[in-house]
XYZ file of C-alpha atoms in Angstrom:
574
model
C -54.257 232.178 136.650
C -53.830 235.815 136.561
C -57.385 236.326 137.500
C -57.024 233.551 140.331
C -54.101 235.462 141.664
C -55.900 238.934 141.892
C -59.053 237.133 143.396
C -56.732 235.675 146.091
C -54.848 238.908 146.998
C -57.868 240.915 146.978
C -59.789 238.477 149.351
C -56.912 238.427 151.627
C -56.545 242.314 151.942
C -60.284 242.363 152.262
C -60.230 239.908 155.004
C -57.354 241.828 156.713
C -59.311 245.277 156.401
C -62.626 243.627 157.998
C -60.421 242.303 160.665
C -58.826 245.275 161.273
C -61.976 247.491 161.281
C -63.529 245.264 164.072
C -60.470 245.226 166.291
C -60.386 248.968 166.238
C -64.276 249.158 166.971
C -63.818 246.763 169.897
C -60.602 248.715 171.026
C -62.613 252.078 170.550
C -65.099 250.683 173.344
C -62.475 250.533 176.164
C -63.035 254.409 177.030
C -66.764 254.315 177.684
C -66.401 251.072 179.711
C -63.798 252.637 181.834
C -65.809 255.983 182.208
C -68.954 254.008 183.233
C -67.031 251.180 185.562
C -68.259 248.271 183.345
C -65.474 245.965 184.313
C -67.202 242.819 183.328
C -67.889 244.175 179.788
C -64.456 245.577 179.675
C -63.138 241.822 179.999
C -65.853 240.492 177.712
C -64.646 242.854 175.234
C -61.166 242.037 175.545
C -61.688 238.363 175.099
C -63.812 238.797 172.108
C -60.971 241.039 170.525
C -58.628 238.020 171.103
C -60.734 235.652 169.315
C -61.164 238.045 166.262
C -58.073 237.071 164.073
C -58.542 233.368 164.154
C -62.108 233.730 163.121
C -61.364 236.089 160.063
C -58.367 234.036 159.089
C -60.880 230.887 159.004
C -63.499 232.824 157.084
C -60.796 234.331 154.608
C -59.270 230.890 154.012
C -62.614 229.002 153.284
C -63.489 231.727 150.700
C -60.193 231.256 148.911
C -59.884 227.712 149.148
C -63.238 227.356 147.042
C -61.864 229.357 144.222
C -58.371 228.507 143.972
C -58.783 224.591 143.990
C -55.474 222.675 142.746
C -53.479 225.918 143.101
C -53.595 225.668 146.945
C -50.488 223.646 147.300
C -48.370 224.989 144.196
C -45.383 227.208 145.370
C -45.265 228.866 142.045
C -48.986 230.083 142.458
C -48.094 231.579 146.022
C -45.006 233.099 145.088
C -46.949 235.214 142.349
C -49.743 236.008 145.007
C -46.910 237.030 147.240
C -45.434 239.542 144.773
C -48.821 240.906 143.935
C -49.715 241.292 147.665
C -46.673 243.148 148.167
C -47.572 245.541 145.404
C -51.105 246.387 146.658
C -49.991 246.876 150.291
C -46.829 248.780 149.510
C -48.350 252.115 150.756
C -50.385 250.917 153.594
C -49.498 252.233 157.009
C -50.055 248.839 158.592
C -48.433 246.863 156.093
C -46.317 244.841 158.488
C -49.544 243.287 160.161
C -51.120 242.777 156.486
C -47.975 240.531 155.706
C -48.591 238.664 159.025
C -52.085 238.076 157.989
C -51.161 236.787 154.685
C -48.399 234.569 156.344
C -51.576 233.072 158.529
C -53.683 232.699 155.442
C -50.908 230.430 153.418
C -49.801 228.545 156.397
C -53.578 227.469 156.845
C -54.096 226.933 153.182
C -51.108 225.363 151.959
C -50.921 222.053 153.630
C -47.892 221.301 156.070
C -45.818 224.382 154.808
C -42.609 224.934 156.851
C -41.650 228.559 156.700
C -40.288 229.424 153.175
C -38.612 232.910 152.866
C -39.631 233.012 149.188
C -43.336 232.385 149.709
C -43.991 234.173 153.333
C -42.820 237.478 154.791
C -40.181 236.235 157.096
C -37.537 239.057 157.482
C -39.706 242.085 156.519
C -41.975 243.401 159.251
C -41.261 246.126 161.474
C -37.874 247.023 160.315
C -39.121 247.797 157.024
C -42.076 249.912 158.110
C -41.958 253.599 156.756
C -41.533 256.374 159.029
C -44.259 258.752 159.345
C -44.764 262.271 161.158
C -45.379 262.286 164.729
C -47.063 265.381 165.180
C -50.685 263.602 165.589
C -49.218 260.883 167.816
C -48.572 263.073 171.073
C -49.368 266.122 172.836
C -46.438 268.312 173.239
C -45.762 270.803 176.184
C -42.766 273.233 176.170
C -40.693 274.029 179.447
C -41.429 277.695 179.089
C -44.848 276.933 180.479
C -43.462 276.056 183.980
C -44.372 272.722 185.531
C -47.706 273.803 187.287
C -49.186 274.921 183.681
C -47.763 271.769 182.038
C -49.447 269.446 184.545
C -52.580 271.267 184.655
C -52.790 270.997 180.635
C -52.107 267.274 180.576
C -54.881 266.852 183.027
C -57.233 269.089 181.087
C -55.895 267.294 177.748
C -57.156 264.098 178.946
C -61.099 264.354 179.753
C -62.410 260.850 180.854
C -65.885 262.240 181.005
C -65.893 261.540 184.813
C -65.625 264.224 187.638
C -62.429 264.019 189.304
C -62.356 262.611 193.268
C -59.831 265.688 193.849
C -58.227 266.980 190.701
C -56.274 269.931 192.478
C -54.677 267.406 194.890
C -53.809 265.156 191.858
C -52.213 268.021 190.158
C -50.045 268.962 193.175
C -49.056 265.076 193.784
C -47.904 265.023 190.087
C -45.798 268.613 190.555
C -44.172 267.048 193.628
C -43.510 263.693 191.943
C -41.853 265.542 189.196
C -39.857 267.778 191.466
C -38.609 264.918 193.579
C -37.703 262.440 190.756
C -36.541 264.689 187.906
C -35.760 268.305 189.113
C -33.623 266.962 191.851
C -31.394 265.574 189.302
C -31.632 267.741 186.046
C -32.147 271.394 185.445
C -34.684 272.127 182.685
C -33.521 274.228 179.612
C -35.304 276.028 176.580
C -34.998 273.052 174.840
C -36.709 270.676 177.467
C -40.100 269.266 176.302
C -42.682 266.936 177.462
C -44.581 264.507 175.098
C -47.592 262.322 175.986
C -49.151 259.924 173.667
C -52.649 261.033 172.711
C -53.909 257.440 172.951
C -54.845 256.264 176.554
C -53.907 252.752 177.330
C -56.588 250.799 179.047
C -56.561 247.416 180.930
C -58.366 246.236 183.799
C -59.808 248.795 185.896
C -57.295 251.497 184.815
C -56.345 254.092 182.258
C -52.665 254.806 181.706
C -51.014 257.844 180.073
C -47.358 257.497 178.646
C -45.168 260.260 178.142
C -41.645 261.324 178.234
C -39.683 264.311 178.960
C -36.549 265.615 177.311
C -34.203 266.732 179.918
C -30.243 266.410 180.748
C -29.725 265.393 177.043
C -31.899 262.365 177.270
C -35.568 261.124 177.500
C -37.071 260.468 180.859
C -40.188 258.379 180.346
C -43.207 258.235 182.629
C -46.620 256.680 183.076
C -49.779 258.063 184.971
C -52.205 255.532 186.018
C -55.811 256.683 186.607
C -58.453 254.837 188.724
C -61.906 255.055 189.935
C -63.355 255.230 193.423
C -66.874 255.719 194.431
C -66.335 259.668 194.099
C -64.639 260.007 191.015
C -61.409 259.279 189.187
C -58.027 259.951 190.584
C -54.306 259.815 189.631
C -52.908 256.712 191.495
C -49.309 257.493 191.234
C -46.760 258.682 188.556
C -44.069 256.095 187.479
C -40.446 256.664 186.470
C -38.563 253.691 187.241
C -37.940 251.617 183.814
C -37.850 248.409 185.422
C -41.366 248.879 186.861
C -42.615 250.191 183.387
C -41.061 246.921 181.871
C -42.843 244.789 184.264
C -46.356 246.783 183.287
C -45.767 245.674 179.628
C -44.851 242.244 180.914
C -45.383 238.886 179.187
C -47.499 238.025 182.627
C -50.113 240.729 181.834
C -52.908 240.951 179.666
C -52.863 243.190 176.277
C -53.802 246.747 176.448
C -56.876 248.434 174.882
C -55.384 251.084 172.899
C -56.400 253.051 169.812
C -53.578 253.392 167.238
C -53.525 254.645 163.673
C -50.031 253.450 162.829
C -48.970 250.540 164.935
C -45.511 250.691 163.912
C -45.360 254.493 165.179
C -46.742 253.472 168.204
C -44.175 250.760 168.812
C -41.463 252.916 167.893
C -42.317 255.714 170.541
C -43.027 252.775 173.155
C -39.562 251.415 172.264
C -37.957 254.796 172.980
C -39.684 255.227 176.489
C -39.754 251.436 177.760
C -36.335 250.431 176.447
C -36.386 246.915 178.340
C -39.042 245.568 175.947
C -38.245 243.968 172.643
C -40.230 244.902 169.562
C -42.223 241.627 169.504
C -43.146 242.316 173.264
C -44.431 245.946 172.227
C -46.777 244.560 169.554
C -48.026 241.897 171.899
C -48.985 244.544 174.403
C -51.088 246.687 172.382
C -53.066 243.855 171.397
C -51.444 242.800 168.044
C -49.980 239.509 169.463
C -50.339 237.540 166.022
C -47.728 239.937 164.491
C -45.928 240.019 167.927
C -45.487 236.102 167.280
C -44.239 236.873 163.754
C -41.772 239.563 165.278
C -40.714 236.797 167.813
C -39.858 234.449 165.149
C -37.776 236.850 163.210
C -35.532 237.463 166.429
C -35.365 233.806 166.733
C -34.029 233.325 163.543
C -31.471 236.263 164.020
C -30.527 234.883 167.208
C -29.877 231.340 165.515
C -27.657 232.976 162.722
C -25.370 234.630 165.399
C -25.146 231.967 168.113
C -23.700 228.284 167.925
C -25.159 226.582 171.177
C -27.236 223.534 171.054
C -30.837 223.206 171.984
C -31.075 220.909 175.269
C -33.703 219.759 177.814
C -34.680 222.515 180.077
C -33.733 222.449 183.664
C -36.077 221.264 186.236
C -37.997 218.329 186.933
C -39.613 216.808 183.666
C -43.169 217.227 183.281
C -45.888 214.356 182.955
C -47.349 216.473 180.394
C -45.098 218.548 178.416
C -41.424 218.031 177.150
C -39.820 221.052 177.634
C -36.303 222.337 175.943
C -34.433 225.394 175.440
C -31.498 227.102 173.743
C -29.122 228.272 176.504
C -28.396 231.474 174.979
C -32.106 232.476 174.257
C -34.497 233.594 176.752
C -37.264 231.225 175.771
C -38.381 227.637 176.528
C -40.188 225.496 173.971
C -43.072 223.192 175.132
C -44.524 220.188 173.396
C -47.517 218.010 174.568
C -46.501 214.485 175.066
C -47.663 211.476 172.997
C -48.514 209.823 176.190
C -49.321 210.605 179.556
C -48.362 208.375 182.637
C -50.805 208.058 185.269
C -52.408 209.892 187.335
C -52.807 212.303 184.300
C -55.835 211.195 182.609
C -56.312 213.595 179.646
C -55.995 214.058 175.830
C -53.450 216.294 173.923
C -56.838 218.301 172.723
C -57.623 218.867 176.500
C -54.277 220.398 176.999
C -54.560 222.769 174.252
C -57.810 223.823 175.548
C -56.255 224.659 178.702
C -53.807 226.960 177.231
C -56.436 228.570 175.128
C -58.287 229.303 178.164
C -55.148 231.149 179.579
C -54.677 233.086 176.265
C -58.154 234.486 176.859
C -58.121 235.144 180.280
C -56.792 238.004 182.456
C -53.376 236.794 183.379
C -53.213 239.491 186.265
C -49.237 239.362 186.282
C -49.216 235.852 187.367
C -49.310 233.476 184.301
C -46.871 233.470 181.320
C -48.199 234.421 177.917
C -47.261 231.678 175.203
C -47.319 231.657 171.369
C -48.471 228.881 169.459
C -46.744 227.386 166.680
C -47.399 224.706 163.909
C -44.470 223.294 161.602
C -41.493 225.022 163.684
C -38.054 224.434 161.975
C -34.787 224.024 163.636
C -31.402 223.071 162.367
C -30.741 219.451 163.111
C -27.223 220.123 163.927
C -28.246 222.420 166.800
C -29.963 219.590 168.418
C -28.073 218.098 171.108
C -28.136 213.903 171.099
C -29.775 214.038 174.900
C -32.459 216.124 173.495
C -33.012 214.283 170.327
C -33.393 211.047 172.189
C -35.860 212.636 174.869
C -37.871 214.066 171.679
C -38.112 210.754 170.045
C -38.944 209.052 173.360
C -41.842 211.492 174.348
C -42.974 213.417 171.567
C -42.224 211.150 168.462
C -45.540 211.893 166.426
C -44.946 215.601 166.582
C -41.349 215.166 164.614
C -40.715 215.538 160.942
C -37.238 215.044 159.829
C -35.416 216.529 156.754
C -31.910 216.129 155.713
C -30.877 219.286 157.713
C -34.038 220.351 159.539
C -36.048 219.031 162.386
C -39.756 220.110 162.068
C -42.147 220.262 164.954
C -45.595 219.912 164.077
C -46.842 221.804 167.356
C -45.391 223.562 170.127
C -45.674 226.432 172.426
C -42.856 229.321 173.172
C -42.934 230.701 176.514
C -40.617 233.131 178.581
C -37.648 231.412 180.381
C -37.672 231.441 183.980
C -35.748 229.470 186.901
C -38.204 226.885 188.177
C -39.136 228.074 191.980
C -38.241 224.529 193.162
C -34.664 224.930 192.113
C -34.443 228.759 193.046
C -35.316 227.731 196.538
C -32.389 225.145 196.547
C -29.889 227.736 195.984
C -31.043 231.332 197.039
C -30.445 232.337 200.837
C -32.982 232.760 203.567
C -33.977 236.450 202.581
C -34.445 235.707 198.912
C -36.292 232.365 199.997
C -38.749 234.329 202.489
C -39.372 236.734 199.333
C -39.944 234.122 196.877
C -42.473 232.061 199.289
C -44.580 235.312 199.783
C -44.551 235.752 195.931
C -45.527 231.973 195.468
C -48.408 232.438 197.809
C -49.558 235.714 196.379
C -49.447 234.302 192.978
C -51.830 231.494 194.054
C -54.098 233.905 195.547
C -54.237 236.453 192.954
C -54.912 233.703 190.360
C -57.779 232.677 192.565
C -59.177 236.083 192.725
C -58.998 236.189 188.928
C -60.935 232.938 188.979
C -58.109 230.488 188.425
C -57.493 227.619 190.455
C -53.941 226.318 189.238
C -54.617 222.628 190.133
C -50.987 221.532 190.399
C -49.562 224.019 192.779
C -46.221 222.263 193.363
C -43.061 224.552 193.123
C -41.777 223.056 190.138
C -44.885 224.488 188.292
C -43.860 228.037 189.048
C -41.163 230.208 187.885
C -38.966 233.252 189.051
C -38.175 236.069 186.968
C -35.408 238.439 186.658
C -37.318 240.855 188.853
C -37.897 237.920 191.599
C -41.824 237.752 190.874
C -43.238 234.236 191.113
C -45.177 233.234 187.871
C -47.404 230.328 187.197
C -46.432 228.280 184.050
C -47.932 224.812 183.994
C -51.731 224.983 182.742
C -52.864 221.396 182.099
C -54.670 221.196 185.353
C -56.059 224.631 185.704
C -59.711 225.035 186.279
C -62.114 227.955 187.140
C -62.134 228.738 190.906
C -65.929 228.906 191.114
C -65.841 225.319 189.657
C -64.090 223.866 192.745
C -65.675 222.620 195.968
C -63.440 223.843 198.848
C -63.842 221.469 201.984
C -62.519 220.809 205.487
C -61.444 217.379 206.042
C -64.121 215.325 208.171
C -62.861 214.463 211.598
C -62.187 210.647 212.042
C -64.277 209.209 214.924
C -63.391 205.484 215.106
C -60.571 203.370 214.962
C -61.234 202.176 211.649
C -61.409 205.782 210.262
C -58.350 206.693 211.793
C -56.179 203.997 210.492
C -57.919 203.532 207.178
C -55.264 203.100 204.441
C -57.440 205.459 202.004
C -59.891 208.442 202.658
C -62.989 206.881 204.457
C -65.112 209.847 203.324
C -66.625 210.433 199.672
C -64.321 212.696 197.654
C -65.980 214.158 194.447
C -63.778 215.309 191.269
C -63.652 218.879 192.129
C -63.554 218.507 195.987
C -60.361 220.366 197.311
C -58.976 220.110 200.783
C -56.745 223.313 201.565
C -55.412 221.804 204.833
C -53.452 219.062 202.797
C -51.591 222.021 201.168
C -49.283 222.112 203.955
C -47.700 218.957 203.034
C -46.425 219.519 199.641
C -46.204 223.418 199.149
C -42.821 224.018 200.356
C -40.211 221.571 201.276
C -37.313 223.835 202.446
C -37.205 223.476 206.137
C -35.559 226.903 207.239
C -38.309 228.680 205.394
C -41.609 226.560 205.324
C -42.583 227.790 209.031
C -42.424 231.334 207.649
C -44.478 230.421 204.785
C -47.076 228.562 206.635
C -47.553 231.540 208.760
C -47.349 234.211 206.203
C -49.946 232.671 204.159
C -52.118 230.685 206.467
C -55.284 231.720 204.653
C -53.991 229.402 201.765
C -54.976 226.474 204.141
C -58.457 227.522 205.303
C -61.369 226.333 202.999
C -63.552 229.195 204.313
C -61.096 231.799 202.754
C -61.199 230.200 199.278
C -65.127 229.990 199.648
C -65.084 233.577 200.318
C -63.182 234.464 197.021
C -65.604 232.333 195.119
C -68.703 234.223 196.451
C -66.841 237.668 195.642
C -66.332 236.304 192.163
C -70.137 235.176 191.880
C -71.087 238.593 192.934
C -69.230 240.007 189.995
C -66.259 241.685 192.273
C -63.355 241.733 189.769
C -59.767 241.954 191.142
C -57.602 244.822 189.864
C -53.919 243.327 189.737
C -51.495 246.648 190.135
C -48.787 246.181 187.958
C -46.641 248.389 189.848
C -45.689 248.253 193.572
C -48.552 249.688 196.268
C -45.950 251.442 198.174
C -45.539 254.100 195.299
C -49.186 254.865 195.152
C -49.991 258.519 196.142
C -53.168 257.217 198.263
C -52.521 253.647 199.210
C -55.680 253.616 201.334
C -57.901 253.899 198.161
C -59.195 250.773 196.905
C -59.571 250.044 193.054
């Protein structure tokens, strides 16, 4: 048995090493794609990196199962495997990621395994990572240099291999931004120092520098985005607002491509800079979303231990495809695919899963919520409200397993909790309603420019975040925009056509008539005229066709993760 244990741990660690090696190789391609403005290649590379984890888990699992045979469902075997694995990864600088890889292997190998603290790494992770020296993590710039020299040196230290559009102007714009935001509030001293991460964060068509300045007895974080135009790269703005930074690392944004030798060290720096984000969100943001899922689960368990409220049905109109519940004290919803769908829904559970997979691999452009997918998710039975329990039995009974004290759910998605837009519009004042319907239309159009057609665009399928952004979160009817056929409605010419009880013209499966959107998009009477006027292009089939044509030509949307009004040169396209 000792030989089998050593074989198993060796292969898990080997599989993890190969996964991480390819992950880093793909990440390292981002600077070259940015340099050469290869945006399509950048997106394809991002999707390839997202698929890696599952592929390496599958390969590793097959290899292990062939060898361990009857041991695969024996807890005593896996307990010894874990003990041996813990020993051989103890000195690794990425051991928390290795632990998550191990968890994934055992979950896929040990049939129907609910989380077991003794067999899996449940409470270890980030909080048990060793501290490492930071000297290689960032560049340091002492205040004695003066502001001009510091900014010039930062610009010199980050050579993207491309000529600048106007480097001197960039330097002066950054100097002015620091003077206006920091030096009007704080006086630098000999202890003032600036640090900028050596690793550049790439996403979409932008590159970001992330740093902080120690001044006034605290750290002042900042982010500097770089973009391209036809004449070179340029600094687009300098961001100091923590809320804007938090949004840049939002659950509605795609993950960054950023090289890091010690993930926990990178997360620790980011946690000090972007304090609005939790640890699991930061792991997600730098591309380690599977470990982000592990850290989220740990956070969830800690919250369960320190709360007493019951899980209950989520607010809003009940969906036809998903049963959704929440814990009122926790900022997450849990989504389960129903056993049966009522007409007009005509799809299978696997088709719904495929839609969620599509979203996980696509650029979410700040308008689609990220999800984590769980199997055999456990919650205490005494924390499930009677109303929710009845709803679960009525709608998702095939997904439920009951033990004496636990409800185990075979499959679910977790997603950030938001206020459903339809409920928000029922209670907010007119000014907030106007902003919300602007955001609603912007969300639909930005998704369209990213080649996503939401399908069901009812307001109940969109949520409002704490920053009052509108995010789409119901994916069962999404399609690629380029697969749709946008049409003007034919004009009736005869009495029979005018009064026909059903459309008298042929309608194909993917035909869409934007003129009809006016009927259902906004129901609130005092804000609907404003919405129809503000977003009149939504109802024009030709406008949708123009977006399709741009996508087919390879023109990709750059979704600015910060307000356009803070850009240094707002006239510059991305």
